[in-house]
Amino acid sequence: MAMATGLSIKRIAAHQQHSVPLLVLSETAQQTALPLMEAMVREGLGHGLGVVVVCLEQLLSRDIMCQPAVALVDCRPTMAQIGDGSAFLPNGTRQIDLARLDRDVCSQIERISAVSKVSGGFVVVIDDLEPLLNISRVDTLALLRKLRSVAKQCQSSRILARYSRDIADQRTDKGGPHLPLVSNVLRSISDAVVDVYPMDVLGTWMPGWYSNGEAQPFVTLGDNDERRGLLRLEHRRQSGKVGYEVAAFEINEQQRPVFSAVKAVATAEPPSAATAGPDPRQHLLFNLDLTDKQRQDRADVELPYLEAQAGEIHYQMAEEDDWDEDDPDDDLEI
């Protein structure tokens, strides 16, 4: 695939577009978003940003955790807690104090911002939202909103959160079964959502365009390369407009993300004359075709609304008029 220079995801991942204080990466059992998230963290470190890692499942790669500009908030249960049963609630849910987590993260943000090379800029990484959502969806969303508000105060700061959309949408709080899907709520509070897919799914998105139209077999996680795949970006801009983008990504040998555009190429051939159905006009009692003279007569007809459009409109602004200076094509990012 040819490299693309106009992709929004490329600018967002490289921290060249700062209007994304909360970025959510969603994955499935077929494709993990962890390598892509780690590559974005490395981009932030390369720009001199401090990083706060909120670890709920597993630590990030060693080359990230050993950086002096990285702080850790470790929420994993200890072996002693697992042994005495204090790590889990009676229903099997992880025991996590969300109020304490809030205080710890904010404290680490203040500490890491002091050593940041970009005027207090920081990146908060939540490696897995599922344990938090299992405890309380409402409190988890409130925490994300608060962290987004803190990140929004510094132009270069960002919150990176990862979750499995296969599992999270099955979770509900005790408030009732008719709550909206977690994925929909996360999209409503996030500035951008990146849905990660395996490369094999491309043929099922647009049958007849990206493939021969045949159903693709289910691909397990072991059959995919976690360092390359497809992504679908949903970016909510400051103007309120929402942009969508489909791209391919790959983590190169330097552990940096490389993005390329996905172009539709028609592979399905049009039906031949031998396989085409009967002409529906052959049994009509009237003729739908026009002669050359009829086409010319129709072209010579002067329509009244076309004549009315030949005039000019002169407008003089009054003092109370409000001139709209917004560029209607600002979402094209030309």
Short mmCIF file of C-alpha atoms in Angstrom, two decimals:
data_model
loop_
_atom_site.label_atom_id
_atom_site.label_comp_id
_atom_site.label_asym_id
_atom_site.label_seq_id
_atom_site.Cartn_x
_atom_site.Cartn_y
_atom_site.Cartn_z
CA MET A 1 0.00 0.00 0.00
CA ALA A 2 1.23 3.49 -0.78
CA MET A 3 2.06 5.75 2.14
CA ALA A 4 -0.52 8.41 2.85
CA THR A 5 0.29 11.86 4.20
CA GLY A 6 -3.21 13.16 4.83
CA LEU A 7 -4.39 10.56 7.36
CA SER A 8 -5.78 12.00 10.58
CA ILE A 9 -4.68 8.96 12.58
CA LYS A 10 -1.09 9.61 11.54
CA ARG A 11 -1.17 13.15 12.95
CA ILE A 12 -2.99 12.02 16.11
CA ALA A 13 -0.54 9.19 16.83
CA ALA A 14 2.44 11.51 16.27
CA HIS A 15 0.96 14.13 18.66
CA GLN A 16 0.74 16.63 15.81
CA GLN A 17 -2.99 17.09 16.40
CA HIS A 18 -3.70 18.22 19.95
CA SER A 19 -7.50 18.34 19.91
CA VAL A 20 -7.72 14.73 21.21
CA PRO A 21 -7.47 14.81 25.03
CA LEU A 22 -9.25 11.43 25.33
CA LEU A 23 -8.41 8.67 22.84
CA VAL A 24 -9.99 5.24 23.29
CA LEU A 25 -8.61 2.14 21.56
CA SER A 26 -11.03 -0.76 21.27
CA GLU A 27 -10.11 -4.32 20.38
CA THR A 28 -11.69 -7.73 19.91
CA ALA A 29 -10.66 -11.30 20.64
CA GLN A 30 -9.33 -11.39 17.07
CA GLN A 31 -6.95 -8.42 17.33
CA THR A 32 -5.33 -6.70 20.29
CA ALA A 33 -4.75 -2.94 20.38
CA LEU A 34 -1.85 -3.16 22.85
CA PRO A 35 1.04 -2.88 20.32
CA LEU A 36 -0.58 0.16 18.70
CA MET A 37 -1.14 1.78 22.10
CA GLU A 38 2.47 1.16 23.11
CA ALA A 39 3.67 2.68 19.83
CA MET A 40 1.62 5.82 20.58
CA VAL A 41 3.16 5.97 24.05
CA ARG A 42 6.64 5.83 22.50
CA GLU A 43 5.67 8.72 20.22
CA GLY A 44 4.68 10.73 23.29
CA LEU A 45 7.97 9.94 25.04
CA GLY A 46 9.81 10.97 21.89
CA HIS A 47 8.08 14.38 22.06
CA GLY A 48 9.23 14.87 25.65
CA LEU A 49 5.91 14.10 27.36
CA GLY A 50 5.75 12.47 30.78
CA VAL A 51 3.78 9.22 30.96
CA VAL A 52 1.62 7.83 33.76
CA VAL A 53 0.87 4.13 33.30
CA VAL A 54 -2.23 2.82 35.08
CA CYS A 55 -1.61 -0.93 35.15
CA LEU A 56 -4.62 -3.15 35.74
CA GLU A 57 -3.60 -6.28 33.82
CA GLN A 58 0.02 -6.20 32.64
CA LEU A 59 2.94 -3.81 32.45
CA LEU A 60 3.82 -2.17 29.18
CA SER A 61 7.00 -3.19 27.37
CA ARG A 62 10.26 -2.91 29.26
CA ASP A 63 11.68 -0.21 26.98
CA ILE A 64 8.77 2.03 28.05
CA MET A 65 8.67 1.24 31.76
CA CYS A 66 12.41 1.84 32.23
CA GLN A 67 12.17 5.45 31.01
CA PRO A 68 12.75 8.07 33.75
CA ALA A 69 9.74 10.07 32.50
CA VAL A 70 7.35 7.14 33.19
CA ALA A 71 5.41 6.81 36.46
CA LEU A 72 3.46 3.71 37.47
CA VAL A 73 0.13 3.36 39.24
CA ASP A 74 -0.01 -0.40 39.86
CA CYS A 75 -3.54 -1.71 40.47
CA ARG A 76 -2.72 -5.39 40.11
CA PRO A 77 -3.44 -7.59 43.11
CA THR A 78 -0.46 -8.87 45.07
CA MET A 79 0.14 -12.56 45.70
CA ALA A 80 -0.75 -12.02 49.36
CA GLN A 81 -4.11 -10.44 48.42
CA ILE A 82 -4.86 -13.29 46.04
CA GLY A 83 -3.93 -15.81 48.72
CA ASP A 84 -6.15 -14.38 51.45
CA GLY A 85 -9.02 -13.63 49.05
CA SER A 86 -9.00 -9.86 49.57
CA ALA A 87 -8.23 -9.20 45.89
CA PHE A 88 -11.77 -10.07 44.79
CA LEU A 89 -15.31 -9.24 45.82
CA PRO A 90 -17.77 -12.07 46.63
CA ASN A 91 -19.13 -11.92 43.05
CA GLY A 92 -15.64 -12.47 41.60
CA THR A 93 -15.06 -8.84 40.61
CA ARG A 94 -11.63 -7.34 41.23
CA GLN A 95 -11.34 -5.26 44.40
CA ILE A 96 -10.22 -1.80 43.26
CA ASP A 97 -10.71 1.44 45.20
CA LEU A 98 -11.69 3.88 42.44
CA ALA A 99 -11.48 6.91 44.73
CA ARG A 100 -7.91 5.99 45.70
CA LEU A 101 -7.08 5.32 42.05
CA ASP A 102 -8.32 8.83 41.19
CA ARG A 103 -6.07 10.39 43.84
CA ASP A 104 -3.02 8.32 42.84
CA VAL A 105 -3.34 9.16 39.14
CA CYS A 106 -3.77 12.89 39.79
CA SER A 107 -0.77 12.84 42.14
CA GLN A 108 1.41 11.14 39.53
CA ILE A 109 0.23 13.59 36.86
CA GLU A 110 1.43 16.50 39.01
CA ARG A 111 4.77 14.80 39.64
CA ILE A 112 5.42 13.78 36.04
CA SER A 113 4.27 17.13 34.63
CA ALA A 114 6.99 18.84 36.64
CA VAL A 115 9.70 16.97 34.70
CA SER A 116 7.97 17.07 31.31
CA LYS A 117 9.88 18.80 28.53
CA VAL A 118 6.66 20.09 26.90
CA SER A 119 5.31 22.68 29.35
CA GLY A 120 3.74 20.17 31.70
CA GLY A 121 2.41 17.87 28.99
CA PHE A 122 1.63 14.27 29.90
CA VAL A 123 0.08 11.02 28.68
CA VAL A 124 -2.03 8.82 30.96
CA VAL A 125 -2.25 5.20 29.77
CA ILE A 126 -4.96 2.87 31.08
CA ASP A 127 -4.01 -0.58 29.84
CA ASP A 128 -7.48 -2.14 30.32
CA LEU A 129 -10.81 -0.55 31.24
CA GLU A 130 -12.59 -3.86 31.82
CA PRO A 131 -11.70 -4.31 35.54
CA LEU A 132 -12.89 -0.75 36.25
CA LEU A 133 -16.09 -1.17 34.24
CA ASN A 134 -16.83 -4.40 36.11
CA ILE A 135 -16.79 -2.50 39.42
CA SER A 136 -18.87 0.47 38.31
CA ARG A 137 -19.57 1.78 34.86
CA VAL A 138 -20.78 5.13 36.24
CA ASP A 139 -17.68 5.73 38.40
CA THR A 140 -15.34 4.63 35.59
CA LEU A 141 -16.92 7.05 33.12
CA ALA A 142 -16.77 9.81 35.74
CA LEU A 143 -13.04 9.12 36.17
CA LEU A 144 -12.46 9.30 32.41
CA ARG A 145 -14.36 12.59 32.21
CA LYS A 146 -12.27 14.06 35.02
CA LEU A 147 -8.97 12.94 33.48
CA ARG A 148 -10.07 14.31 30.10
CA SER A 149 -10.80 17.66 31.73
CA VAL A 150 -7.33 17.70 33.29
CA ALA A 151 -5.67 16.76 29.98
CA LYS A 152 -7.64 19.40 28.11
CA GLN A 153 -6.00 22.13 30.18
CA CYS A 154 -2.65 21.33 28.54
CA GLN A 155 -2.72 21.32 24.76
CA SER A 156 -0.27 18.45 24.29
CA SER A 157 -1.66 16.12 27.00
CA ARG A 158 -3.72 13.01 26.31
CA ILE A 159 -5.52 10.09 27.95
CA LEU A 160 -5.09 6.70 26.24
CA ALA A 161 -7.56 4.03 27.33
CA ARG A 162 -7.88 0.49 25.98
CA TYR A 163 -10.85 -1.86 26.28
CA SER A 164 -12.32 -4.97 24.66
CA ARG A 165 -15.59 -4.09 22.95
CA ASP A 166 -16.54 -7.79 22.85
CA ILE A 167 -16.60 -8.00 26.65
CA ALA A 168 -17.39 -4.47 27.78
CA ASP A 169 -20.74 -4.32 25.97
CA GLN A 170 -21.92 -7.32 28.00
CA ARG A 171 -21.30 -5.54 31.31
CA THR A 172 -24.03 -3.59 33.10
CA ASP A 173 -24.19 -1.94 36.50
CA LYS A 174 -26.69 -3.01 39.09
CA GLY A 175 -28.83 -0.02 38.12
CA GLY A 176 -30.74 -2.03 35.52
CA PRO A 177 -30.41 -4.01 32.29
CA HIS A 178 -31.52 -1.20 29.97
CA LEU A 179 -28.37 0.92 30.17
CA PRO A 180 -26.76 1.91 26.83
CA LEU A 181 -23.85 -0.12 25.51
CA VAL A 182 -20.48 0.77 26.98
CA SER A 183 -19.00 1.30 23.52
CA ASN A 184 -21.67 3.88 22.68
CA VAL A 185 -21.14 5.75 25.95
CA LEU A 186 -17.37 5.77 25.48
CA ARG A 187 -17.79 7.19 21.99
CA SER A 188 -19.98 9.97 23.35
CA ILE A 189 -17.39 11.17 25.90
CA SER A 190 -14.24 10.54 23.81
CA ASP A 191 -12.62 12.86 21.32
CA ALA A 192 -11.51 9.94 19.15
CA VAL A 193 -12.09 6.19 19.09
CA VAL A 194 -9.83 3.76 17.24
CA ASP A 195 -11.41 0.36 16.55
CA VAL A 196 -8.71 -2.23 15.75
CA TYR A 197 -9.38 -5.19 13.44
CA PRO A 198 -7.29 -7.97 11.88
CA MET A 199 -6.30 -7.62 8.24
CA ASP A 200 -8.46 -10.63 7.32
CA VAL A 201 -11.66 -8.75 8.10
CA LEU A 202 -11.14 -6.39 5.16
CA GLY A 203 -12.85 -8.75 2.76
CA THR A 204 -16.03 -8.86 4.83
CA TRP A 205 -16.45 -5.09 5.13
CA MET A 206 -17.11 -4.46 1.44
CA PRO A 207 -17.85 -7.74 -0.36
CA GLY A 208 -17.36 -7.29 -4.10
CA TRP A 209 -14.97 -4.38 -3.58
CA TYR A 210 -12.29 -5.52 -1.18
CA SER A 211 -12.73 -9.21 -1.94
CA ASN A 212 -14.56 -11.67 -4.17
CA GLY A 213 -17.59 -11.44 -1.91
CA GLU A 214 -17.13 -14.81 -0.25
CA ALA A 215 -17.51 -15.02 3.53
CA GLN A 216 -14.19 -15.00 5.35
CA PRO A 217 -13.46 -17.71 7.95
CA PHE A 218 -13.25 -16.81 11.63
CA VAL A 219 -9.68 -15.92 12.49
CA THR A 220 -8.39 -16.55 16.01
CA LEU A 221 -5.92 -14.31 17.77
CA GLY A 222 -3.11 -16.77 17.14
CA ASP A 223 -3.61 -16.55 13.37
CA ASN A 224 -3.14 -12.77 13.27
CA ASP A 225 -0.09 -10.56 13.46
CA GLU A 226 -0.68 -8.25 16.41
CA ARG A 227 1.81 -5.74 14.99
CA ARG A 228 -0.22 -5.04 11.88
CA GLY A 229 -3.92 -4.72 11.18
CA LEU A 230 -6.76 -2.41 10.25
CA LEU A 231 -8.26 0.45 12.18
CA ARG A 232 -11.37 2.56 11.96
CA LEU A 233 -11.00 6.07 13.36
CA GLU A 234 -13.95 8.12 14.60
CA HIS A 235 -12.71 11.64 15.36
CA ARG A 236 -14.94 14.29 16.91
CA ARG A 237 -13.48 17.69 16.04
CA GLN A 238 -13.78 20.87 18.08
CA SER A 239 -16.29 22.21 15.56
CA GLY A 240 -18.62 19.32 16.42
CA LYS A 241 -18.14 17.55 13.10
CA VAL A 242 -17.30 13.85 13.21
CA GLY A 243 -14.82 12.42 10.74
CA TYR A 244 -14.35 8.75 9.89
CA GLU A 245 -11.30 7.05 8.48
CA VAL A 246 -10.18 3.52 7.62
CA ALA A 247 -6.47 2.79 7.47
CA ALA A 248 -3.94 0.00 7.81
CA PHE A 249 -1.24 0.14 10.50
CA GLU A 250 2.03 -1.63 11.12
CA ILE A 251 4.58 -1.35 13.91
CA ASN A 252 8.00 -1.15 12.24
CA GLU A 253 11.39 -2.33 13.52
CA GLN A 254 11.91 0.99 15.31
CA GLN A 255 8.69 0.30 17.29
CA ARG A 256 6.96 3.24 15.61
CA PRO A 257 3.51 3.13 13.99
CA VAL A 258 3.26 3.37 10.21
CA PHE A 259 -0.14 4.10 8.66
CA SER A 260 -1.36 3.72 5.10
CA ALA A 261 -4.65 4.42 3.37
CA VAL A 262 -6.98 1.61 2.38
CA LYS A 263 -8.27 2.10 -1.14
CA ALA A 264 -11.24 0.30 -2.62
CA VAL A 265 -10.44 -1.62 -5.78
CA ALA A 266 -13.33 -3.19 -7.66
CA THR A 267 -12.62 -6.85 -8.30
CA ALA A 268 -16.11 -7.99 -9.14
CA GLU A 269 -16.65 -7.99 -12.92
CA PRO A 270 -19.94 -6.67 -14.31
CA PRO A 271 -22.33 -9.33 -15.63
CA SER A 272 -21.78 -10.22 -19.26
CA ALA A 273 -24.47 -10.06 -21.94
CA ALA A 274 -24.79 -13.83 -21.86
CA THR A 275 -25.64 -13.86 -18.14
CA ALA A 276 -27.68 -10.64 -18.09
CA GLY A 277 -31.44 -10.94 -17.58
CA PRO A 278 -34.09 -10.10 -20.21
CA ASP A 279 -34.59 -6.48 -21.25
CA PRO A 280 -37.60 -5.16 -19.24
CA ARG A 281 -38.48 -2.78 -22.13
CA GLN A 282 -39.02 -5.41 -24.78
CA HIS A 283 -42.75 -5.99 -24.03
CA LEU A 284 -43.77 -2.35 -23.50
CA LEU A 285 -46.57 -0.89 -25.71
CA PHE A 286 -44.72 2.44 -25.97
CA ASN A 287 -41.18 3.53 -26.85
CA LEU A 288 -38.87 4.86 -24.12
CA ASP A 289 -36.07 5.83 -26.54
CA LEU A 290 -35.80 9.32 -28.06
CA THR A 291 -34.95 10.23 -31.61
CA ASP A 292 -32.24 12.78 -32.38
CA LYS A 293 -34.87 15.41 -33.21
CA GLN A 294 -36.69 14.78 -29.92
CA ARG A 295 -33.47 15.20 -27.97
CA GLN A 296 -32.72 18.47 -29.79
CA ASP A 297 -36.26 19.81 -29.21
CA ARG A 298 -35.97 19.02 -25.51
CA ALA A 299 -32.59 20.77 -25.29
CA ASP A 300 -34.01 23.92 -26.93
CA VAL A 301 -36.75 24.37 -24.34
CA GLU A 302 -36.08 27.42 -22.12
CA LEU A 303 -37.13 26.61 -18.59
CA PRO A 304 -38.53 29.55 -16.56
CA TYR A 305 -36.48 28.87 -13.41
CA LEU A 306 -33.26 28.99 -15.45
CA GLU A 307 -34.22 32.40 -16.82
CA ALA A 308 -34.90 33.64 -13.28
CA GLN A 309 -31.41 32.60 -12.22
CA ALA A 310 -29.83 35.01 -14.68
CA GLY A 311 -30.41 37.96 -12.33
CA GLU A 312 -28.05 39.37 -9.70
CA ILE A 313 -28.47 39.67 -5.95
CA HIS A 314 -27.06 42.71 -4.16
CA TYR A 315 -26.84 42.50 -0.36
CA GLN A 316 -25.72 45.17 2.07
CA MET A 317 -24.94 44.04 5.63
CA ALA A 318 -26.72 45.77 8.50
CA GLU A 319 -25.07 46.48 11.86
CA GLU A 320 -26.87 43.62 13.61
CA ASP A 321 -25.89 41.05 10.94
CA ASP A 322 -23.42 38.34 12.02
CA TRP A 323 -20.96 37.33 9.31
CA ASP A 324 -20.03 33.64 9.49
CA GLU A 325 -16.26 33.40 8.92
CA ASP A 326 -16.06 29.62 9.43
CA ASP A 327 -14.62 27.69 6.54
CA PRO A 328 -17.28 25.18 5.40
CA ASP A 329 -14.47 22.86 4.25
CA ASP A 330 -12.44 22.91 7.49
CA ASP A 331 -13.18 19.21 8.09
CA LEU A 332 -11.41 18.32 4.83
CA GLU A 333 -8.09 19.38 6.40
CA ILE A 334 -6.69 20.58 3.10
#
